[in-house]
A tleap script that builds the chain and sets N, CA, C and O, in Angstrom:
source leaprc.protein.ff14SB
mol = sequence {
  NMET LEU VAL THR SER SER PRO GLU GLN VAL
  LEU ILE THR LEU ARG GLU PRO ALA SER ALA
  ALA ALA GLU ALA TYR ARG THR LEU ARG THR
  ASN ILE LEU PHE SER SER LEU ASP LYS PRO
  ILE HIE THR LEU LEU LEU THR ALA ALA GLU
  PRO THR PRO GLU LYS SER LEU THR ALA ALA
  ASN LEU ALA VAL THR MET ALA GLN ALA GLU
  GLN ARG VAL LEU LEU VAL ASP CYS ASP LEU
  ARG GLN PRO SER LEU HIE THR LEU PHE GLY
  LEU SER ASN GLU GLN GLY LEU THR SER SER
  ILE LEU ASP GLN ASP ALA PRO LEU ALA ILE
  GLN SER THR ASP VAL PRO GLY LEU SER LEU
  LEU CPRO
}
set mol.1.N position { 14.528 4.433 0.758 }
set mol.1.CA position { 14.350 5.777 0.261 }
set mol.1.C position { 12.909 5.952 -0.175 }
set mol.1.O position { 12.412 5.174 -0.989 }
set mol.2.N position { 12.225 6.967 0.355 }
set mol.2.CA position { 10.852 7.252 -0.022 }
set mol.2.C position { 10.832 8.427 -0.972 }
set mol.2.O position { 11.453 9.460 -0.718 }
set mol.3.N position { 10.123 8.265 -2.052 }
set mol.3.CA position { 10.020 9.311 -3.054 }
set mol.3.C position { 8.553 9.641 -3.227 }
set mol.3.O position { 7.712 8.742 -3.247 }
set mol.4.N position { 8.236 10.917 -3.351 }
set mol.4.CA position { 6.858 11.309 -3.608 }
set mol.4.C position { 6.814 12.153 -4.854 }
set mol.4.O position { 7.769 12.857 -5.183 }
set mol.5.N position { 5.681 12.076 -5.554 }
set mol.5.CA position { 5.562 12.848 -6.780 }
set mol.5.C position { 5.118 14.277 -6.507 }
set mol.5.O position { 5.241 15.130 -7.386 }
set mol.6.N position { 4.612 14.559 -5.327 }
set mol.6.CA position { 4.256 15.918 -4.946 }
set mol.6.C position { 4.326 16.017 -3.426 }
set mol.6.O position { 4.281 14.997 -2.737 }
set mol.7.N position { 4.438 17.242 -2.894 }
set mol.7.CA position { 4.546 17.389 -1.438 }
set mol.7.C position { 3.330 16.848 -0.691 }
set mol.7.O position { 3.439 16.459 0.472 }
set mol.8.N position { 2.160 16.820 -1.358 }
set mol.8.CA position { 0.952 16.341 -0.695 }
set mol.8.C position { 0.961 14.823 -0.521 }
set mol.8.O position { 0.329 14.292 0.392 }
set mol.9.N position { 1.672 14.139 -1.389 }
set mol.9.CA position { 1.680 12.676 -1.337 }
set mol.9.C position { 2.784 12.204 -0.399 }
set mol.9.O position { 3.915 11.944 -0.812 }
set mol.10.N position { 2.427 12.107 0.847 }
set mol.10.CA position { 3.409 11.766 1.875 }
set mol.10.C position { 2.946 10.511 2.608 }
set mol.10.O position { 1.773 10.372 2.956 }
set mol.11.N position { 3.874 9.621 2.830 }
set mol.11.CA position { 3.587 8.476 3.692 }
set mol.11.C position { 3.752 8.954 5.131 }
set mol.11.O position { 4.806 8.786 5.744 }
set mol.12.N position { 2.704 9.543 5.642 }
set mol.12.CA position { 2.733 10.182 6.950 }
set mol.12.C position { 3.060 9.177 8.052 }
set mol.12.O position { 3.643 9.539 9.074 }
set mol.13.N position { 2.687 7.924 7.846 }
set mol.13.CA position { 2.952 6.896 8.855 }
set mol.13.C position { 4.439 6.622 9.019 }
set mol.13.O position { 4.865 6.105 10.052 }
set mol.14.N position { 5.237 6.967 8.003 }
set mol.14.CA position { 6.693 6.829 8.094 }
set mol.14.C position { 7.367 8.158 8.384 }
set mol.14.O position { 8.306 8.220 9.178 }
set mol.15.N position { 6.902 9.207 7.756 }
set mol.15.CA position { 7.560 10.517 7.900 }
set mol.15.C position { 7.269 11.182 9.231 }
set mol.15.O position { 8.146 11.813 9.822 }
set mol.16.N position { 6.029 11.041 9.705 }
set mol.16.CA position { 5.636 11.671 10.970 }
set mol.16.C position { 4.838 10.675 11.799 }
set mol.16.O position { 3.632 10.849 11.976 }
set mol.17.N position { 5.487 9.637 12.310 }
set mol.17.CA position { 4.757 8.574 13.003 }
set mol.17.C position { 4.047 9.020 14.283 }
set mol.17.O position { 3.132 8.336 14.742 }
set mol.18.N position { 4.443 10.136 14.861 }
set mol.18.CA position { 3.795 10.618 16.078 }
set mol.18.C position { 2.638 11.570 15.788 }
set mol.18.O position { 2.019 12.083 16.721 }
set mol.19.N position { 2.336 11.814 14.526 }
set mol.19.CA position { 1.288 12.770 14.164 }
set mol.19.C position { -0.105 12.184 14.386 }
set mol.19.O position { -0.281 10.970 14.487 }
set mol.20.N position { -1.082 13.074 14.457 }
set mol.20.CA position { -2.476 12.646 14.613 }
set mol.20.C position { -2.936 11.838 13.403 }
set mol.20.O position { -3.706 10.888 13.550 }
set mol.21.N position { -2.477 12.202 12.222 }
set mol.21.CA position { -2.863 11.470 11.007 }
set mol.21.C position { -2.323 10.045 11.042 }
set mol.21.O position { -3.037 9.105 10.692 }
set mol.22.N position { -1.076 9.876 11.458 }
set mol.22.CA position { -0.496 8.534 11.557 }
set mol.22.C position { -1.244 7.706 12.598 }
set mol.22.O position { -1.480 6.514 12.401 }
set mol.23.N position { -1.609 8.336 13.691 }
set mol.23.CA position { -2.380 7.635 14.722 }
set mol.23.C position { -3.749 7.224 14.186 }
set mol.23.O position { -4.253 6.158 14.541 }
set mol.24.N position { -4.351 8.048 13.343 }
set mol.24.CA position { -5.646 7.699 12.738 }
set mol.24.C position { -5.515 6.454 11.859 }
set mol.24.O position { -6.402 5.601 11.857 }
set mol.25.N position { -4.414 6.348 11.115 }
set mol.25.CA position { -4.188 5.142 10.304 }
set mol.25.C position { -3.983 3.917 11.194 }
set mol.25.O position { -4.460 2.830 10.870 }
set mol.26.N position { -3.279 4.086 12.311 }
set mol.26.CA position { -3.091 2.958 13.226 }
set mol.26.C position { -4.423 2.537 13.857 }
set mol.26.O position { -4.667 1.349 14.068 }
set mol.27.N position { -5.279 3.514 14.155 }
set mol.27.CA position { -6.606 3.207 14.692 }
set mol.27.C position { -7.436 2.449 13.668 }
set mol.27.O position { -8.123 1.488 14.013 }
set mol.28.N position { -7.378 2.874 12.416 }
set mol.28.CA position { -8.081 2.173 11.343 }
set mol.28.C position { -7.577 0.732 11.240 }
set mol.28.O position { -8.371 -0.204 11.146 }
set mol.29.N position { -6.255 0.561 11.257 }
set mol.29.CA position { -5.661 -0.778 11.214 }
set mol.29.C position { -6.168 -1.643 12.357 }
set mol.29.O position { -6.566 -2.789 12.146 }
set mol.30.N position { -6.153 -1.097 13.562 }
set mol.30.CA position { -6.584 -1.851 14.734 }
set mol.30.C position { -8.049 -2.240 14.629 }
set mol.30.O position { -8.417 -3.368 14.955 }
set mol.31.N position { -8.885 -1.317 14.178 }
set mol.31.CA position { -10.307 -1.619 14.011 }
set mol.31.C position { -10.518 -2.731 12.988 }
set mol.31.O position { -11.354 -3.611 13.191 }
set mol.32.N position { -9.773 -2.698 11.902 }
set mol.32.CA position { -9.888 -3.747 10.880 }
set mol.32.C position { -9.447 -5.091 11.449 }
set mol.32.O position { -10.128 -6.099 11.261 }
set mol.33.N position { -8.313 -5.110 12.140 }
set mol.33.CA position { -7.808 -6.369 12.697 }
set mol.33.C position { -8.738 -6.934 13.770 }
set mol.33.O position { -8.953 -8.145 13.823 }
set mol.34.N position { -9.294 -6.070 14.626 }
set mol.34.CA position { -10.181 -6.546 15.685 }
set mol.34.C position { -11.566 -6.914 15.170 }
set mol.34.O position { -12.305 -7.624 15.852 }
set mol.35.N position { -11.928 -6.452 13.995 }
set mol.35.CA position { -13.247 -6.788 13.445 }
set mol.35.C position { -13.315 -8.235 12.991 }
set mol.35.O position { -14.395 -8.749 12.698 }
set mol.36.N position { -12.179 -8.885 12.934 }
set mol.36.CA position { -12.149 -10.256 12.416 }
set mol.36.C position { -11.288 -11.172 13.275 }
set mol.36.O position { -10.502 -11.959 12.747 }
set mol.37.N position { -11.427 -11.078 14.571 }
set mol.37.CA position { -10.600 -11.898 15.454 }
set mol.37.C position { -10.833 -13.391 15.250 }
set mol.37.O position { -9.892 -14.180 15.331 }
set mol.38.N position { -12.084 -13.787 14.986 }
set mol.38.CA position { -12.378 -15.208 14.832 }
set mol.38.C position { -12.003 -15.754 13.458 }
set mol.38.O position { -11.786 -16.956 13.307 }
set mol.39.N position { -11.926 -14.882 12.457 }
set mol.39.CA position { -11.546 -15.310 11.107 }
set mol.39.C position { -10.657 -14.221 10.504 }
set mol.39.O position { -11.164 -13.183 10.079 }
set mol.40.N position { -9.350 -14.439 10.460 }
set mol.40.CA position { -8.429 -13.398 9.977 }
set mol.40.C position { -8.736 -12.943 8.547 }
set mol.40.O position { -9.141 -13.738 7.699 }
set mol.41.N position { -8.538 -11.669 8.308 }
set mol.41.CA position { -8.723 -11.097 6.976 }
set mol.41.C position { -7.468 -11.380 6.149 }
set mol.41.O position { -6.349 -11.140 6.603 }
set mol.42.N position { -7.662 -11.886 4.950 }
set mol.42.CA position { -6.535 -12.159 4.057 }
set mol.42.C position { -6.480 -11.181 2.896 }
set mol.42.O position { -5.433 -11.004 2.273 }
set mol.43.N position { -7.615 -10.543 2.605 }
set mol.43.CA position { -7.682 -9.604 1.488 }
set mol.43.C position { -8.493 -8.393 1.907 }
set mol.43.O position { -9.531 -8.516 2.557 }
set mol.44.N position { -8.007 -7.227 1.527 }
set mol.44.CA position { -8.711 -5.984 1.813 }
set mol.44.C position { -8.651 -5.132 0.559 }
set mol.44.O position { -7.573 -4.920 0.003 }
set mol.45.N position { -9.790 -4.645 0.111 }
set mol.45.CA position { -9.865 -3.831 -1.100 }
set mol.45.C position { -10.247 -2.412 -0.729 }
set mol.45.O position { -11.222 -2.195 -0.009 }
set mol.46.N position { -9.487 -1.447 -1.214 }
set mol.46.CA position { -9.821 -0.037 -1.050 }
set mol.46.C position { -10.045 0.550 -2.432 }
set mol.46.O position { -9.242 0.336 -3.340 }
set mol.47.N position { -11.132 1.289 -2.593 }
set mol.47.CA position { -11.421 1.909 -3.879 }
set mol.47.C position { -12.146 3.225 -3.646 }
set mol.47.O position { -12.518 3.554 -2.519 }
set mol.48.N position { -12.341 3.971 -4.723 }
set mol.48.CA position { -13.042 5.250 -4.657 }
set mol.48.C position { -13.817 5.450 -5.951 }
set mol.48.O position { -13.454 4.916 -6.999 }
set mol.49.N position { -14.883 6.224 -5.860 }
set mol.49.CA position { -15.709 6.493 -7.038 }
set mol.49.C position { -15.041 7.486 -7.983 }
set mol.49.O position { -15.296 7.470 -9.188 }
set mol.50.N position { -14.205 8.331 -7.451 }
set mol.50.CA position { -13.528 9.354 -8.244 }
set mol.50.C position { -12.044 9.014 -8.391 }
set mol.50.O position { -11.462 8.399 -7.498 }
set mol.51.N position { -11.432 9.406 -9.501 }
set mol.51.CA position { -9.987 9.146 -9.691 }
set mol.51.C position { -9.128 10.167 -8.939 }
set mol.51.O position { -8.582 11.092 -9.539 }
set mol.52.N position { -9.016 9.990 -7.635 }
set mol.52.CA position { -8.229 10.905 -6.807 }
set mol.52.C position { -7.084 10.138 -6.147 }
set mol.52.O position { -7.157 8.918 -6.006 }
set mol.53.N position { -6.037 10.841 -5.745 }
set mol.53.CA position { -4.887 10.151 -5.132 }
set mol.53.C position { -5.136 9.671 -3.702 }
set mol.53.O position { -4.323 8.923 -3.157 }
set mol.54.N position { -6.236 10.082 -3.090 }
set mol.54.CA position { -6.472 9.726 -1.693 }
set mol.54.C position { -6.567 8.226 -1.469 }
set mol.54.O position { -6.111 7.725 -0.441 }
set mol.55.N position { -7.152 7.502 -2.414 }
set mol.55.CA position { -7.275 6.048 -2.213 }
set mol.55.C position { -5.901 5.389 -2.177 }
set mol.55.O position { -5.677 4.465 -1.394 }
set mol.56.N position { -4.989 5.853 -3.009 }
set mol.56.CA position { -3.638 5.289 -3.016 }
set mol.56.C position { -2.886 5.657 -1.746 }
set mol.56.O position { -2.176 4.825 -1.180 }
set mol.57.N position { -3.034 6.890 -1.297 }
set mol.57.CA position { -2.377 7.310 -0.058 }
set mol.57.C position { -2.919 6.537 1.135 }
set mol.57.O position { -2.161 6.121 2.012 }
set mol.58.N position { -4.239 6.346 1.163 }
set mol.58.CA position { -4.844 5.592 2.253 }
set mol.58.C position { -4.369 4.149 2.227 }
set mol.58.O position { -4.000 3.596 3.263 }
set mol.59.N position { -4.376 3.537 1.051 }
set mol.59.CA position { -3.924 2.148 0.927 }
set mol.59.C position { -2.466 2.010 1.356 }
set mol.59.O position { -2.118 1.075 2.076 }
set mol.60.N position { -1.619 2.928 0.922 }
set mol.60.CA position { -0.192 2.863 1.250 }
set mol.60.C position { 0.044 3.054 2.745 }
set mol.60.O position { 0.792 2.292 3.356 }
set mol.61.N position { -0.585 4.059 3.334 }
set mol.61.CA position { -0.398 4.307 4.766 }
set mol.61.C position { -0.977 3.178 5.613 }
set mol.61.O position { -0.389 2.803 6.627 }
set mol.62.N position { -2.122 2.633 5.208 }
set mol.62.CA position { -2.695 1.499 5.927 }
set mol.62.C position { -1.788 0.276 5.798 }
set mol.62.O position { -1.597 -0.457 6.769 }
set mol.63.N position { -1.236 0.054 4.623 }
set mol.63.CA position { -0.314 -1.072 4.415 }
set mol.63.C position { 0.919 -0.933 5.306 }
set mol.63.O position { 1.388 -1.920 5.873 }
set mol.64.N position { 1.441 0.277 5.431 }
set mol.64.CA position { 2.600 0.513 6.304 }
set mol.64.C position { 2.249 0.157 7.747 }
set mol.64.O position { 3.021 -0.521 8.424 }
set mol.65.N position { 1.084 0.612 8.220 }
set mol.65.CA position { 0.720 0.323 9.615 }
set mol.65.C position { 0.473 -1.164 9.832 }
set mol.65.O position { 0.772 -1.691 10.903 }
set mol.66.N position { -0.068 -1.843 8.826 }
set mol.66.CA position { -0.261 -3.299 8.935 }
set mol.66.C position { 1.100 -3.995 9.051 }
set mol.66.O position { 1.279 -4.882 9.885 }
set mol.67.N position { 2.043 -3.594 8.222 }
set mol.67.CA position { 3.386 -4.186 8.272 }
set mol.67.C position { 4.066 -3.875 9.606 }
set mol.67.O position { 4.775 -4.719 10.154 }
set mol.68.N position { 3.852 -2.676 10.123 }
set mol.68.CA position { 4.436 -2.315 11.417 }
set mol.68.C position { 3.852 -3.150 12.554 }
set mol.68.O position { 4.469 -3.296 13.609 }
set mol.69.N position { 2.656 -3.696 12.329 }
set mol.69.CA position { 2.021 -4.574 13.318 }
set mol.69.C position { 2.383 -6.037 13.059 }
set mol.69.O position { 1.701 -6.951 13.521 }
set mol.70.N position { 3.466 -6.239 12.312 }
set mol.70.CA position { 4.015 -7.564 12.019 }
set mol.70.C position { 3.091 -8.433 11.177 }
set mol.70.O position { 3.101 -9.658 11.291 }
set mol.71.N position { 2.295 -7.790 10.332 }
set mol.71.CA position { 1.499 -8.501 9.338 }
set mol.71.C position { 2.320 -8.548 8.053 }
set mol.71.O position { 3.029 -7.593 7.737 }
set mol.72.N position { 2.231 -9.641 7.318 }
set mol.72.CA position { 2.861 -9.685 5.997 }
set mol.72.C position { 1.879 -9.057 5.023 }
set mol.72.O position { 0.719 -9.464 4.948 }
set mol.73.N position { 2.347 -8.063 4.276 }
set mol.73.CA position { 1.462 -7.280 3.422 }
set mol.73.C position { 1.974 -7.280 1.992 }
set mol.73.O position { 3.151 -7.026 1.737 }
set mol.74.N position { 1.070 -7.571 1.062 }
set mol.74.CA position { 1.336 -7.385 -0.359 }
set mol.74.C position { 0.366 -6.324 -0.836 }
set mol.74.O position { -0.841 -6.559 -0.893 }
set mol.75.N position { 0.882 -5.169 -1.176 }
set mol.75.CA position { 0.086 -4.051 -1.670 }
set mol.75.C position { 0.084 -4.118 -3.191 }
set mol.75.O position { 1.143 -4.092 -3.819 }
set mol.76.N position { -1.112 -4.205 -3.787 }
set mol.76.CA position { -1.239 -4.341 -5.234 }
set mol.76.C position { -1.865 -3.070 -5.788 }
set mol.76.O position { -2.956 -2.678 -5.374 }
set mol.77.N position { -1.175 -2.427 -6.726 }
set mol.77.CA position { -1.700 -1.216 -7.361 }
set mol.77.C position { -2.543 -1.633 -8.563 }
set mol.77.O position { -2.014 -1.965 -9.624 }
set mol.78.N position { -3.858 -1.609 -8.381 }
set mol.78.CA position { -4.784 -2.011 -9.449 }
set mol.78.C position { -5.285 -0.817 -10.247 }
set mol.78.O position { -6.185 -0.965 -11.075 }
set mol.79.N position { -4.726 0.355 -10.019 }
set mol.79.CA position { -5.092 1.532 -10.806 }
set mol.79.C position { -4.311 1.466 -12.113 }
set mol.79.O position { -3.171 1.925 -12.187 }
set mol.80.N position { -4.923 0.897 -13.135 }
set mol.80.CA position { -4.221 0.684 -14.397 }
set mol.80.C position { -4.085 1.958 -15.218 }
set mol.80.O position { -3.230 2.032 -16.101 }
set mol.81.N position { -4.910 2.957 -14.945 }
set mol.81.CA position { -4.819 4.222 -15.689 }
set mol.81.C position { -3.755 5.154 -15.134 }
set mol.81.O position { -2.986 5.750 -15.889 }
set mol.82.N position { -3.714 5.279 -13.819 }
set mol.82.CA position { -2.747 6.180 -13.186 }
set mol.82.C position { -2.115 5.513 -11.963 }
set mol.82.O position { -2.366 5.936 -10.835 }
set mol.83.N position { -1.309 4.490 -12.171 }
set mol.83.CA position { -0.671 3.845 -11.017 }
set mol.83.C position { 0.267 4.820 -10.311 }
set mol.83.O position { 0.992 5.577 -10.957 }
set mol.84.N position { 0.244 4.793 -8.989 }
set mol.84.CA position { 1.068 5.759 -8.255 }
set mol.84.C position { 1.774 5.172 -7.041 }
set mol.84.O position { 2.681 5.799 -6.494 }
set mol.85.N position { 1.378 3.994 -6.618 }
set mol.85.CA position { 1.972 3.445 -5.396 }
set mol.85.C position { 3.480 3.272 -5.512 }
set mol.85.O position { 4.198 3.456 -4.528 }
set mol.86.N position { 3.967 2.925 -6.685 }
set mol.86.CA position { 5.415 2.733 -6.856 }
set mol.86.C position { 6.187 4.014 -6.551 }
set mol.86.O position { 7.288 3.954 -6.003 }
set mol.87.N position { 5.621 5.176 -6.899 }
set mol.87.CA position { 6.327 6.440 -6.632 }
set mol.87.C position { 6.413 6.726 -5.138 }
set mol.87.O position { 7.400 7.291 -4.668 }
set mol.88.N position { 5.382 6.338 -4.392 }
set mol.88.CA position { 5.394 6.574 -2.949 }
set mol.88.C position { 6.507 5.795 -2.252 }
set mol.88.O position { 7.034 6.225 -1.226 }
set mol.89.N position { 6.855 4.643 -2.825 }
set mol.89.CA position { 7.885 3.799 -2.222 }
set mol.89.C position { 9.211 3.867 -2.970 }
set mol.89.O position { 10.148 3.142 -2.633 }
set mol.90.N position { 9.303 4.730 -3.981 }
set mol.90.CA position { 10.551 4.897 -4.723 }
set mol.90.C position { 10.926 3.678 -5.542 }
set mol.90.O position { 12.106 3.346 -5.658 }
set mol.91.N position { 9.934 3.005 -6.113 }
set mol.91.CA position { 10.170 1.784 -6.883 }
set mol.91.C position { 9.787 1.977 -8.346 }
set mol.91.O position { 9.119 2.949 -8.701 }
set mol.92.N position { 10.209 1.059 -9.174 }
set mol.92.CA position { 9.896 1.080 -10.603 }
set mol.92.C position { 8.547 0.405 -10.846 }
set mol.92.O position { 8.141 -0.485 -10.099 }
set mol.93.N position { 7.866 0.839 -11.896 }
set mol.93.CA position { 6.653 0.121 -12.296 }
set mol.93.C position { 6.794 -0.417 -13.718 }
set mol.93.O position { 5.809 -0.600 -14.434 }
set mol.94.N position { 8.044 -0.663 -14.106 }
set mol.94.CA position { 8.315 -1.208 -15.438 }
set mol.94.C position { 7.614 -2.556 -15.615 }
set mol.94.O position { 7.045 -2.827 -16.673 }
set mol.95.N position { 7.655 -3.380 -14.602 }
set mol.95.CA position { 6.935 -4.652 -14.560 }
set mol.95.C position { 5.958 -4.565 -13.401 }
set mol.95.O position { 6.283 -4.023 -12.344 }
set mol.96.N position { 4.758 -5.100 -13.599 }
set mol.96.CA position { 3.784 -5.031 -12.526 }
set mol.96.C position { 2.583 -5.910 -12.784 }
set mol.96.O position { 2.689 -6.965 -13.409 }
set mol.97.N position { 1.438 -5.467 -12.296 }
set mol.97.CA position { 0.210 -6.240 -12.397 }
set mol.97.C position { -0.160 -6.533 -13.845 }
set mol.97.O position { -0.486 -7.671 -14.181 }
set mol.98.N position { -0.114 -5.527 -14.698 }
set mol.98.CA position { -0.471 -5.722 -16.106 }
set mol.98.C position { 0.458 -6.724 -16.772 }
set mol.98.O position { 0.003 -7.578 -17.534 }
set mol.99.N position { 1.741 -6.633 -16.499 }
set mol.99.CA position { 2.710 -7.589 -17.057 }
set mol.99.C position { 2.364 -9.009 -16.638 }
set mol.99.O position { 2.443 -9.942 -17.437 }
set mol.100.N position { 1.983 -9.162 -15.385 }
set mol.100.CA position { 1.654 -10.485 -14.867 }
set mol.100.C position { 0.372 -11.029 -15.489 }
set mol.100.O position { 0.251 -12.233 -15.714 }
set mol.101.N position { -0.579 -10.150 -15.767 }
set mol.101.CA position { -1.835 -10.577 -16.391 }
set mol.101.C position { -1.601 -10.969 -17.845 }
set mol.101.O position { -2.115 -11.986 -18.310 }
set mol.102.N position { -0.825 -10.161 -18.558 }
set mol.102.CA position { -0.603 -10.410 -19.985 }
set mol.102.C position { 0.310 -11.599 -20.252 }
set mol.102.O position { 0.140 -12.298 -21.250 }
set mol.103.N position { 1.268 -11.833 -19.378 }
set mol.103.CA position { 2.200 -12.949 -19.555 }
set mol.103.C position { 2.132 -13.833 -18.315 }
set mol.103.O position { 2.896 -13.654 -17.367 }
set mol.104.N position { 1.221 -14.776 -18.338 }
set mol.104.CA position { 0.986 -15.610 -17.161 }
set mol.104.C position { 2.158 -16.529 -16.838 }
set mol.104.O position { 2.225 -17.085 -15.741 }
set mol.105.N position { 3.079 -16.693 -17.780 }
set mol.105.CA position { 4.262 -17.513 -17.520 }
set mol.105.C position { 5.363 -16.730 -16.809 }
set mol.105.O position { 6.284 -17.316 -16.240 }
set mol.106.N position { 5.260 -15.407 -16.846 }
set mol.106.CA position { 6.269 -14.563 -16.199 }
set mol.106.C position { 6.059 -14.594 -14.684 }
set mol.106.O position { 4.922 -14.687 -14.220 }
set mol.107.N position { 7.135 -14.518 -13.919 }
set mol.107.CA position { 6.974 -14.461 -12.461 }
set mol.107.C position { 6.329 -13.136 -12.055 }
set mol.107.O position { 6.481 -12.125 -12.741 }
set mol.108.N position { 5.615 -13.152 -10.945 }
set mol.108.CA position { 5.012 -11.922 -10.444 }
set mol.108.C position { 6.100 -10.896 -10.150 }
set mol.108.O position { 7.155 -11.234 -9.613 }
set mol.109.N position { 5.840 -9.661 -10.500 }
set mol.109.CA position { 6.823 -8.585 -10.342 }
set mol.109.C position { 6.713 -7.948 -8.959 }
set mol.109.O position { 6.628 -6.726 -8.835 }
set mol.110.N position { 6.715 -8.773 -7.938 }
set mol.110.CA position { 6.605 -8.282 -6.565 }
set mol.110.C position { 7.942 -7.687 -6.144 }
set mol.110.O position { 8.997 -8.292 -6.333 }
set mol.111.N position { 7.877 -6.477 -5.564 }
set mol.111.CA position { 9.086 -5.775 -5.138 }
set mol.111.C position { 9.050 -5.540 -3.629 }
set mol.111.O position { 7.997 -5.252 -3.060 }
set mol.112.N position { 10.185 -5.664 -3.004 }
set mol.112.CA position { 10.303 -5.341 -1.582 }
set mol.112.C position { 10.364 -3.834 -1.415 }
set mol.112.O position { 10.881 -3.124 -2.277 }
set mol.113.N position { 9.835 -3.353 -0.308 }
set mol.113.CA position { 9.934 -1.936 0.030 }
set mol.113.C position { 10.917 -1.790 1.185 }
set mol.113.O position { 11.447 -2.782 1.687 }
set mol.114.N position { 11.155 -0.562 1.599 }
set mol.114.CA position { 12.020 -0.311 2.753 }
set mol.114.C position { 11.322 -0.628 4.074 }
set mol.114.O position { 11.946 -0.591 5.135 }
set mol.115.N position { 10.030 -0.940 4.008 }
set mol.115.CA position { 9.260 -1.259 5.208 }
set mol.115.C position { 9.276 -2.778 5.394 }
set mol.115.O position { 8.765 -3.502 4.539 }
set mol.116.N position { 9.847 -3.272 6.484 }
set mol.116.CA position { 9.880 -4.725 6.702 }
set mol.116.C position { 8.468 -5.318 6.685 }
set mol.116.O position { 7.560 -4.812 7.344 }
set mol.117.N position { 8.303 -6.400 5.916 }
set mol.117.CA position { 7.013 -7.076 5.843 }
set mol.117.C position { 6.070 -6.535 4.790 }
set mol.117.O position { 4.977 -7.072 4.611 }
set mol.118.N position { 6.470 -5.475 4.084 }
set mol.118.CA position { 5.602 -4.855 3.078 }
set mol.118.C position { 6.226 -4.981 1.696 }
set mol.118.O position { 7.335 -4.505 1.454 }
set mol.119.N position { 5.494 -5.634 0.793 }
set mol.119.CA position { 5.917 -5.769 -0.602 }
set mol.119.C position { 4.885 -5.088 -1.490 }
set mol.119.O position { 3.748 -4.853 -1.080 }
set mol.120.N position { 5.304 -4.777 -2.715 }
set mol.120.CA position { 4.432 -4.061 -3.647 }
set mol.120.C position { 4.416 -4.764 -4.990 }
set mol.120.O position { 5.458 -5.171 -5.506 }
set mol.121.N position { 3.218 -4.904 -5.552 }
set mol.121.CA position { 3.048 -5.332 -6.936 }
set mol.121.C position { 2.501 -4.122 -7.674 }
set mol.121.O position { 1.300 -3.857 -7.627 }
set mol.122.N position { 3.381 -3.379 -8.360 }
set mol.122.CA position { 2.931 -2.127 -9.001 }
set mol.122.C position { 2.051 -2.379 -10.222 }
set mol.122.O position { 1.598 -1.431 -10.863 }
savepdb mol mol.pdb
quit
């Protein structure tokens, strides 16, 4: 079940996979994967200078396309002021990155999503 906090926040790669926007995310994924054929990428950081939802939407849609390409993906929401990735996937953020940082003995609060191969640490 996918939940969004507003109509603009849509995982277009799941809702409209044949759309031009979804294809643009797949092209971005392919370019990233082909840029490192000799040494696979294990970590990718997306950020923005302004506190806007676009970085989270881009990260989420890119993560979906990576998982669809049979990559194992752990999406980590590092926006400690306004975390939003959990809402896009209909998950709780009761436990997450901050909990794991503050209590290092606690297990990581990694949650499975409805997308095979994609997990979230809210």
